[in-house]
Amino acid sequence: MKQLLQGNYAVAEAVRLARVQVVAAYPITPQTPIYEKLSDMELEGKLTGVMMRTESEHSAMAACIAASLTGVRTFTATASQGLALMHEMLHFASGNRVPIVMCNVNRVVAVPWAFGSDQSDSLSQRDTGWMQFYCEDAQEALDTVIQAYKIAEQSLFPVIVAIDGFFTSHFMEPIEIPDQATVDAFLPPFSIPTRFNIEDPAFISNVVSPEQYMAYRERSFADMEKTRPIIREANREYQEIVGRGYDAVQAVDTEGAEIVLVTSGAMTSTARVAIESLRAKGYKAGLLKIKAFRPFPTEEVQEALKNVPKVAVLDRNISLGKEGIFCHELKSALYPLERRPTVTGYIAGICGADVSPEMIEDMVIEALKQDKPTDLPVWVRRETWLQKR
Amino acid sequence: MIEIKFFGRGGQGAVIASQILAKVFFVMGKYPQCFSVFGGERRGAPVASFLRVDDKKILLKCEITAPDEMIYLAPDLVDEKEIQSVLKPGGLILINNALTDNDFRALRKFRLALVDALAIAEEMGMGATINTAILGAYAKASKAVPMDLLEQVIKETVPAKVSANVAAAKRAYELTELFY
């Protein structure tokens, strides 16, 4: 059924359809409508599980970990400072291999204090051992949350589904909501071994020797590598049953392109308009959307860009002292190639600053003129862009 | 695609007005995309809300900088210079002209529509909540949405004073003056 919904509500619908048994969360802008909608659903008896209204995000994650260990399907949602406060527990979740699914609504991290979209909050959780999927719009967010349960439960790794604050979380658009029977056909009931018996309490997260610790990390690393076919297969099955799907990367018109624009999240959607306009003007421009950030889709990125002479990367995040984080990761993935493209990094849309198709077109045209790779990113703000014009 | 911008003050219902209109277009089978300026919501503060409507999926995730239609719930927010520089030629301007002597003569090169939405809302016992009156005026001025469908969506959407809201939309439809 099609409904006119904001993205936050689409995520709540996905949580309902996944028959989540425990939701533990704390409200924070711009995620709060997910929390509110799930509360409404609980009150109306539409939610399979229960809501735990914890006193902080740190506690919300601790509750999800414990609940998951007792053998139930869990969900939490957060953003920005909330995710930062969870940080310690994120390591506990992946270390204990609990398949929690979390929606992070990307928002800047203070200071200054602000509310706009920025991927820095979730990208700075890169090394916590969580899978991370970045969604282009609310429909993809709904579909990805449902897929994430299957991926998490088959691989025993937790998943962050990241959506852009405001552009995805608050834009109201028509959303196709699958019916319960369809989702049930894709997502079986939660059944992983129960590792915690509440009748017989025990302790986890023991102290180990350096050899034991390193062996555990090595095995976790190998297990994360094994998630790649699981992610592919979950999407293939979802596509078959529900009729929509999203690969770890999506390449549009990259074949024979003289330049490819690499994007993630909601800016991808605007970039599609820019690339179409450039092609109409005769530019051989393509688009590469990166959805999976962890595990990073190295092979898919290499395959899409191996014959492309120039690449522009659009980042809605910044790592001070280096560059945009997707650009950094992309360059590292391209290193083994014999003929590497010239990569130019652009920083735009920080804190949800406006990025129009015309701004993106100009970035691509400028990157096309670059003959040498540059270390530092180019910052593009509407004000300075207008002056340059 | 048409791009519509709503300007109001917190409490007038500009955000809800844009959402009701989005729903009307949705029921008509169109693809609406509706959003508001985010942050500092409080009564009396300027509020802007945005609506894009197309026949196919809208990919733009950015601001509306050159609208086709501008709707002012708060006449004191009307900036004639700004309108002349951003509104597309032949564009529609709908203004709630309550409590102002301005006849907006300079804006008549566009399609200008005026309605005293505050008088209508007060007559219906709704105080300063003028959003359903402004939507009735929009139906008249734009001819883009049928009045019976607007009434139906108002009935389904407003949380209270349902018949007053419907009556306000109908009265505004009758009283809106078109200068084109």
Short mmCIF file of N, CA, C and O in Angstrom, two decimals, chain A residues 85-192:
data_model
loop_
_atom_site.label_atom_id
_atom_site.label_comp_id
_atom_site.label_asym_id
_atom_site.label_seq_id
_atom_site.Cartn_x
_atom_site.Cartn_y
_atom_site.Cartn_z
N LEU A 85 27.24 9.19 22.45
CA LEU A 85 27.13 8.68 23.83
C LEU A 85 27.07 7.15 23.85
O LEU A 85 27.50 6.52 24.81
N MET A 86 26.57 6.56 22.78
CA MET A 86 26.48 5.09 22.69
C MET A 86 27.82 4.43 22.41
O MET A 86 27.93 3.21 22.51
N HIS A 87 28.79 5.24 21.99
CA HIS A 87 30.01 4.70 21.38
C HIS A 87 30.59 3.49 22.12
O HIS A 87 30.89 2.46 21.51
N GLU A 88 30.75 3.60 23.43
CA GLU A 88 31.37 2.49 24.18
C GLU A 88 30.59 1.19 24.00
O GLU A 88 31.15 0.12 23.77
N MET A 89 29.26 1.31 24.05
CA MET A 89 28.40 0.12 23.96
C MET A 89 28.37 -0.46 22.55
O MET A 89 28.02 -1.63 22.37
N LEU A 90 28.69 0.36 21.54
CA LEU A 90 28.72 -0.15 20.16
C LEU A 90 29.78 -1.26 20.04
O LEU A 90 29.57 -2.27 19.38
N HIS A 91 30.92 -1.06 20.71
CA HIS A 91 31.97 -2.09 20.71
C HIS A 91 31.48 -3.35 21.42
O HIS A 91 31.75 -4.47 20.99
N PHE A 92 30.75 -3.17 22.52
CA PHE A 92 30.21 -4.34 23.23
C PHE A 92 29.23 -5.12 22.33
O PHE A 92 29.18 -6.34 22.36
N ALA A 93 28.45 -4.38 21.56
CA ALA A 93 27.45 -5.04 20.70
C ALA A 93 28.13 -5.90 19.63
O ALA A 93 27.80 -7.07 19.46
N SER A 94 29.10 -5.33 18.92
CA SER A 94 29.73 -6.10 17.85
C SER A 94 30.62 -7.19 18.44
O SER A 94 30.69 -8.29 17.91
N GLY A 95 31.29 -6.90 19.56
CA GLY A 95 32.14 -7.90 20.21
C GLY A 95 31.35 -9.09 20.68
O GLY A 95 31.80 -10.24 20.60
N ASN A 96 30.13 -8.84 21.16
CA ASN A 96 29.27 -9.93 21.60
C ASN A 96 28.46 -10.53 20.46
O ASN A 96 27.65 -11.44 20.68
N ARG A 97 28.68 -10.00 19.26
CA ARG A 97 28.05 -10.51 18.04
C ARG A 97 26.52 -10.56 18.15
O ARG A 97 25.90 -11.58 17.81
N VAL A 98 25.95 -9.45 18.61
CA VAL A 98 24.48 -9.39 18.70
C VAL A 98 23.91 -8.69 17.47
O VAL A 98 24.39 -7.63 17.08
N PRO A 99 22.87 -9.26 16.84
CA PRO A 99 22.35 -8.70 15.58
C PRO A 99 21.35 -7.56 15.78
O PRO A 99 20.21 -7.63 15.33
N ILE A 100 21.78 -6.51 16.45
CA ILE A 100 20.90 -5.34 16.66
C ILE A 100 20.84 -4.54 15.36
O ILE A 100 21.84 -4.41 14.66
N VAL A 101 19.66 -4.00 15.06
CA VAL A 101 19.56 -3.06 13.95
C VAL A 101 19.24 -1.68 14.53
O VAL A 101 18.36 -1.54 15.38
N MET A 102 20.01 -0.68 14.09
CA MET A 102 19.82 0.69 14.56
C MET A 102 19.63 1.60 13.37
O MET A 102 20.33 1.46 12.36
N CYS A 103 18.67 2.54 13.48
CA CYS A 103 18.60 3.60 12.48
C CYS A 103 19.28 4.83 13.04
O CYS A 103 18.88 5.33 14.10
N ASN A 104 20.33 5.29 12.38
CA ASN A 104 20.95 6.56 12.77
C ASN A 104 20.53 7.62 11.78
O ASN A 104 20.76 7.49 10.58
N VAL A 105 19.89 8.67 12.29
CA VAL A 105 19.49 9.78 11.44
C VAL A 105 20.64 10.78 11.45
O VAL A 105 20.88 11.44 12.45
N ASN A 106 21.38 10.83 10.35
CA ASN A 106 22.60 11.64 10.32
C ASN A 106 22.35 13.10 10.66
O ASN A 106 21.50 13.76 10.05
N ARG A 107 23.09 13.59 11.64
CA ARG A 107 23.00 14.98 12.08
C ARG A 107 24.38 15.41 12.54
O ARG A 107 25.13 14.60 13.09
N VAL A 108 24.70 16.70 12.36
CA VAL A 108 26.00 17.21 12.80
C VAL A 108 26.23 16.92 14.28
O VAL A 108 25.29 16.85 15.06
N VAL A 109 27.50 16.82 14.62
CA VAL A 109 27.89 16.68 16.02
C VAL A 109 28.38 18.04 16.50
O VAL A 109 29.09 18.74 15.78
N ALA A 110 27.98 18.43 17.72
CA ALA A 110 28.38 19.74 18.27
C ALA A 110 29.88 19.75 18.53
O ALA A 110 30.48 18.69 18.74
N VAL A 111 30.52 20.98 18.60
CA VAL A 111 29.92 22.28 18.42
C VAL A 111 30.38 22.89 17.11
O VAL A 111 31.38 22.42 16.60
N PRO A 112 29.69 23.95 16.59
CA PRO A 112 28.49 24.59 17.13
C PRO A 112 27.29 23.64 17.14
O PRO A 112 27.30 22.62 16.47
N TRP A 113 26.30 24.01 17.89
CA TRP A 113 25.09 23.22 18.03
C TRP A 113 24.21 23.44 16.80
O TRP A 113 23.97 24.58 16.42
N ALA A 114 23.79 22.39 16.16
CA ALA A 114 22.94 22.53 14.98
C ALA A 114 22.21 21.21 14.73
O ALA A 114 22.43 20.22 15.46
N PHE A 115 21.35 21.17 13.70
CA PHE A 115 20.47 20.01 13.51
C PHE A 115 20.59 19.37 12.13
O PHE A 115 20.02 18.33 11.89
N GLY A 116 21.34 19.99 11.22
CA GLY A 116 21.34 19.55 9.83
C GLY A 116 22.06 18.23 9.60
O GLY A 116 22.81 17.73 10.45
N SER A 117 21.85 17.71 8.39
CA SER A 117 22.40 16.40 8.05
C SER A 117 23.91 16.46 7.84
O SER A 117 24.44 17.41 7.25
N ASP A 118 24.61 15.45 8.33
CA ASP A 118 26.06 15.34 8.22
C ASP A 118 26.41 13.92 8.64
O ASP A 118 25.97 13.45 9.69
N GLN A 119 27.19 13.23 7.81
CA GLN A 119 27.46 11.81 8.08
C GLN A 119 28.53 11.59 9.13
O GLN A 119 28.84 10.45 9.47
N SER A 120 29.12 12.68 9.64
CA SER A 120 30.25 12.53 10.58
C SER A 120 29.87 11.73 11.82
O SER A 120 30.73 11.06 12.40
N ASP A 121 28.61 11.80 12.24
CA ASP A 121 28.23 11.07 13.47
C ASP A 121 28.41 9.56 13.30
O ASP A 121 29.08 8.91 14.11
N SER A 122 27.87 9.01 12.20
CA SER A 122 27.99 7.55 12.03
C SER A 122 29.34 7.14 11.46
O SER A 122 29.86 6.07 11.80
N LEU A 123 29.94 8.00 10.59
CA LEU A 123 31.24 7.62 10.03
C LEU A 123 32.30 7.56 11.12
O LEU A 123 33.26 6.80 11.02
N SER A 124 32.13 8.36 12.18
CA SER A 124 33.13 8.28 13.25
C SER A 124 32.94 7.02 14.11
O SER A 124 33.72 6.77 15.02
N GLN A 125 31.92 6.21 13.80
CA GLN A 125 31.77 4.89 14.45
C GLN A 125 32.29 3.79 13.52
O GLN A 125 31.98 2.61 13.70
N ARG A 126 33.10 4.17 12.53
CA ARG A 126 33.60 3.24 11.51
C ARG A 126 34.22 1.98 12.09
O ARG A 126 33.99 0.88 11.60
N ASP A 127 35.01 2.14 13.15
CA ASP A 127 35.81 1.01 13.63
C ASP A 127 35.20 0.28 14.83
O ASP A 127 35.89 -0.40 15.57
N THR A 128 33.87 0.46 14.99
CA THR A 128 33.21 -0.22 16.12
C THR A 128 32.78 -1.64 15.76
O THR A 128 32.23 -2.34 16.60
N GLY A 129 32.99 -2.05 14.51
CA GLY A 129 32.60 -3.41 14.12
C GLY A 129 31.15 -3.56 13.71
O GLY A 129 30.63 -4.68 13.65
N TRP A 130 30.47 -2.45 13.45
CA TRP A 130 29.09 -2.49 12.94
C TRP A 130 29.12 -2.41 11.43
O TRP A 130 29.95 -1.71 10.85
N MET A 131 28.18 -3.07 10.78
CA MET A 131 27.96 -2.82 9.37
C MET A 131 27.27 -1.46 9.25
O MET A 131 26.53 -1.05 10.16
N GLN A 132 27.51 -0.77 8.13
CA GLN A 132 26.88 0.53 7.93
C GLN A 132 26.34 0.62 6.51
O GLN A 132 27.09 0.44 5.56
N PHE A 133 25.03 0.93 6.40
CA PHE A 133 24.40 1.11 5.09
C PHE A 133 23.80 2.52 5.01
O PHE A 133 23.03 2.90 5.89
N TYR A 134 24.15 3.27 3.97
CA TYR A 134 23.66 4.64 3.78
C TYR A 134 22.55 4.65 2.73
O TYR A 134 22.74 4.16 1.63
N CYS A 135 21.39 5.22 3.09
CA CYS A 135 20.21 5.16 2.21
C CYS A 135 20.00 6.49 1.49
O CYS A 135 20.22 7.56 2.04
N GLU A 136 19.49 6.35 0.28
CA GLU A 136 19.28 7.53 -0.58
C GLU A 136 17.95 8.23 -0.26
O GLU A 136 17.85 9.45 -0.34
N ASP A 137 16.93 7.46 0.08
CA ASP A 137 15.63 8.07 0.37
C ASP A 137 14.84 7.19 1.35
O ASP A 137 15.32 6.15 1.79
N ALA A 138 13.63 7.65 1.65
CA ALA A 138 12.84 6.99 2.69
C ALA A 138 12.39 5.59 2.28
O ALA A 138 12.32 4.68 3.11
N GLN A 139 12.11 5.41 0.99
CA GLN A 139 11.71 4.07 0.54
C GLN A 139 12.87 3.09 0.76
O GLN A 139 12.66 1.98 1.25
N GLU A 140 14.07 3.52 0.40
CA GLU A 140 15.23 2.66 0.61
C GLU A 140 15.46 2.42 2.10
O GLU A 140 15.87 1.33 2.50
N ALA A 141 15.19 3.42 2.93
CA ALA A 141 15.36 3.25 4.38
C ALA A 141 14.43 2.15 4.89
O ALA A 141 14.86 1.26 5.64
N LEU A 142 13.16 2.20 4.48
CA LEU A 142 12.20 1.17 4.92
C LEU A 142 12.68 -0.21 4.47
O LEU A 142 12.74 -1.15 5.27
N ASP A 143 13.03 -0.32 3.20
CA ASP A 143 13.43 -1.62 2.66
C ASP A 143 14.73 -2.11 3.31
O ASP A 143 14.90 -3.31 3.56
N THR A 144 15.64 -1.18 3.61
CA THR A 144 16.94 -1.56 4.16
C THR A 144 16.84 -2.02 5.61
O THR A 144 17.54 -2.94 6.03
N VAL A 145 15.95 -1.40 6.38
CA VAL A 145 15.78 -1.84 7.78
C VAL A 145 15.30 -3.30 7.78
O VAL A 145 15.81 -4.13 8.55
N ILE A 146 14.36 -3.64 6.90
CA ILE A 146 13.86 -5.02 6.85
C ILE A 146 14.97 -5.98 6.41
O ILE A 146 15.20 -7.01 7.04
N GLN A 147 15.70 -5.59 5.36
CA GLN A 147 16.83 -6.42 4.90
C GLN A 147 17.89 -6.56 5.99
O GLN A 147 18.51 -7.62 6.13
N ALA A 148 18.11 -5.48 6.75
CA ALA A 148 19.19 -5.47 7.75
C ALA A 148 19.00 -6.55 8.80
O ALA A 148 19.98 -7.13 9.28
N TYR A 149 17.74 -6.85 9.14
CA TYR A 149 17.51 -7.92 10.12
C TYR A 149 18.00 -9.26 9.61
O TYR A 149 18.63 -10.04 10.33
N LYS A 150 17.71 -9.52 8.34
CA LYS A 150 18.15 -10.80 7.78
C LYS A 150 19.68 -10.87 7.75
O LYS A 150 20.27 -11.87 8.15
N ILE A 151 20.30 -9.78 7.31
CA ILE A 151 21.76 -9.74 7.20
C ILE A 151 22.40 -9.86 8.59
O ILE A 151 23.33 -10.65 8.79
N ALA A 152 21.88 -9.10 9.54
CA ALA A 152 22.45 -9.11 10.90
C ALA A 152 22.32 -10.49 11.54
O ALA A 152 23.26 -11.00 12.15
N GLU A 153 21.14 -11.11 11.37
CA GLU A 153 20.90 -12.38 12.06
C GLU A 153 21.64 -13.54 11.40
O GLU A 153 21.98 -14.53 12.07
N GLN A 154 21.91 -13.41 10.10
CA GLN A 154 22.69 -14.48 9.45
C GLN A 154 24.18 -14.34 9.72
O GLN A 154 24.90 -15.33 9.74
N SER A 155 24.63 -13.12 9.91
CA SER A 155 26.08 -12.90 10.08
C SER A 155 26.48 -12.69 11.54
O SER A 155 27.64 -12.72 11.88
N LEU A 156 25.50 -12.42 12.40
CA LEU A 156 25.74 -12.07 13.80
C LEU A 156 26.65 -10.85 13.93
O LEU A 156 27.59 -10.83 14.72
N PHE A 157 26.34 -9.83 13.13
CA PHE A 157 26.93 -8.50 13.32
C PHE A 157 25.80 -7.49 13.40
O PHE A 157 24.79 -7.62 12.70
N PRO A 158 25.95 -6.45 14.23
CA PRO A 158 24.92 -5.40 14.26
C PRO A 158 25.03 -4.47 13.05
O PRO A 158 26.10 -4.39 12.43
N VAL A 159 23.92 -3.82 12.72
CA VAL A 159 23.85 -2.98 11.51
C VAL A 159 23.35 -1.57 11.85
O VAL A 159 22.35 -1.42 12.54
N ILE A 160 24.05 -0.56 11.32
CA ILE A 160 23.55 0.82 11.33
C ILE A 160 22.93 1.10 9.96
O ILE A 160 23.61 0.94 8.94
N VAL A 161 21.65 1.47 9.95
CA VAL A 161 21.03 1.97 8.73
C VAL A 161 21.01 3.49 8.87
O VAL A 161 20.36 4.02 9.77
N ALA A 162 21.77 4.18 8.01
CA ALA A 162 21.91 5.63 8.16
C ALA A 162 21.03 6.35 7.13
O ALA A 162 21.02 5.99 5.96
N ILE A 163 20.29 7.35 7.62
CA ILE A 163 19.48 8.19 6.71
C ILE A 163 19.80 9.65 6.99
O ILE A 163 20.15 10.01 8.11
N ASP A 164 19.68 10.50 5.99
CA ASP A 164 19.98 11.92 6.16
C ASP A 164 18.91 12.59 7.00
O ASP A 164 17.72 12.49 6.68
N GLY A 165 19.36 13.32 8.03
CA GLY A 165 18.44 14.13 8.81
C GLY A 165 17.77 15.12 7.88
O GLY A 165 18.40 15.65 6.96
N PHE A 166 16.48 15.38 8.10
CA PHE A 166 15.68 16.34 7.35
C PHE A 166 15.37 15.85 5.93
O PHE A 166 14.23 15.55 5.64
N PHE A 167 16.37 15.71 5.05
CA PHE A 167 16.10 15.36 3.65
C PHE A 167 15.40 14.00 3.52
O PHE A 167 14.58 13.79 2.64
N THR A 168 15.79 13.05 4.37
CA THR A 168 15.12 11.76 4.36
C THR A 168 14.19 11.62 5.55
O THR A 168 13.07 11.14 5.42
N SER A 169 14.65 12.07 6.73
CA SER A 169 13.85 11.83 7.93
C SER A 169 12.55 12.64 7.93
O SER A 169 11.54 12.19 8.45
N HIS A 170 12.57 13.85 7.37
CA HIS A 170 11.40 14.74 7.49
C HIS A 170 10.69 15.07 6.18
O HIS A 170 9.60 15.64 6.22
N PHE A 171 11.27 14.76 5.01
CA PHE A 171 10.55 14.99 3.76
C PHE A 171 9.37 14.01 3.72
O PHE A 171 9.54 12.82 3.97
N MET A 172 8.16 14.53 3.40
CA MET A 172 6.99 13.65 3.21
C MET A 172 6.91 13.27 1.74
O MET A 172 6.85 14.17 0.88
N GLU A 173 6.92 11.98 1.46
CA GLU A 173 6.82 11.52 0.07
C GLU A 173 6.00 10.23 0.02
O GLU A 173 5.85 9.56 1.04
N PRO A 174 5.49 9.86 -1.15
CA PRO A 174 4.75 8.59 -1.24
C PRO A 174 5.71 7.41 -0.99
O PRO A 174 6.78 7.34 -1.60
N ILE A 175 5.31 6.52 -0.08
CA ILE A 175 6.13 5.37 0.28
C ILE A 175 5.30 4.11 0.09
O ILE A 175 4.16 4.04 0.54
N GLU A 176 5.89 3.13 -0.55
CA GLU A 176 5.22 1.84 -0.72
C GLU A 176 5.51 0.98 0.51
O GLU A 176 6.67 0.68 0.81
N ILE A 177 4.47 0.62 1.23
CA ILE A 177 4.64 -0.19 2.43
C ILE A 177 4.22 -1.62 2.12
O ILE A 177 3.05 -1.86 1.81
N PRO A 178 5.15 -2.57 2.20
CA PRO A 178 4.76 -3.95 1.89
C PRO A 178 3.79 -4.49 2.95
O PRO A 178 3.75 -3.97 4.07
N ASP A 179 3.00 -5.49 2.58
CA ASP A 179 2.09 -6.03 3.60
C ASP A 179 2.84 -7.05 4.47
O ASP A 179 3.93 -7.51 4.14
N GLN A 180 2.23 -7.36 5.62
CA GLN A 180 2.90 -8.20 6.61
C GLN A 180 3.26 -9.58 6.04
O GLN A 180 4.35 -10.09 6.30
N ALA A 181 2.37 -10.16 5.25
CA ALA A 181 2.62 -11.50 4.72
C ALA A 181 3.86 -11.50 3.82
O ALA A 181 4.65 -12.45 3.83
N THR A 182 4.03 -10.42 3.04
CA THR A 182 5.19 -10.32 2.15
C THR A 182 6.48 -10.25 2.96
O THR A 182 7.47 -10.93 2.66
N VAL A 183 6.47 -9.42 4.01
CA VAL A 183 7.67 -9.29 4.84
C VAL A 183 7.93 -10.60 5.59
O VAL A 183 9.08 -11.03 5.71
N ASP A 184 6.87 -11.24 6.06
CA ASP A 184 7.04 -12.54 6.75
C ASP A 184 7.66 -13.57 5.81
O ASP A 184 8.45 -14.41 6.25
N ALA A 185 7.31 -13.50 4.53
CA ALA A 185 7.86 -14.46 3.57
C ALA A 185 9.37 -14.24 3.39
O ALA A 185 10.12 -15.17 3.10
N PHE A 186 9.80 -12.98 3.58
CA PHE A 186 11.23 -12.67 3.43
C PHE A 186 11.99 -12.89 4.73
O PHE A 186 13.09 -13.44 4.74
N LEU A 187 11.39 -12.46 5.83
CA LEU A 187 12.11 -12.43 7.11
C LEU A 187 11.52 -13.45 8.09
O LEU A 187 10.45 -13.24 8.63
N PRO A 188 12.23 -14.55 8.32
CA PRO A 188 11.69 -15.56 9.23
C PRO A 188 11.75 -15.06 10.68
O PRO A 188 12.45 -14.09 10.96
N PRO A 189 11.01 -15.71 11.59
CA PRO A 189 11.09 -15.30 13.00
C PRO A 189 12.52 -15.39 13.51
O PRO A 189 13.31 -16.19 13.03
N PHE A 190 12.84 -14.55 14.49
CA PHE A 190 14.18 -14.52 15.07
C PHE A 190 14.52 -15.88 15.67
O PHE A 190 13.78 -16.38 16.50
N SER A 191 15.60 -16.47 15.19
CA SER A 191 16.00 -17.72 15.84
C SER A 191 17.51 -17.86 15.78
O SER A 191 18.05 -18.41 14.84
N ILE A 192 18.18 -17.29 16.76
CA ILE A 192 19.60 -17.57 16.93
C ILE A 192 19.73 -18.25 18.29
O ILE A 192 18.83 -18.16 19.12
#
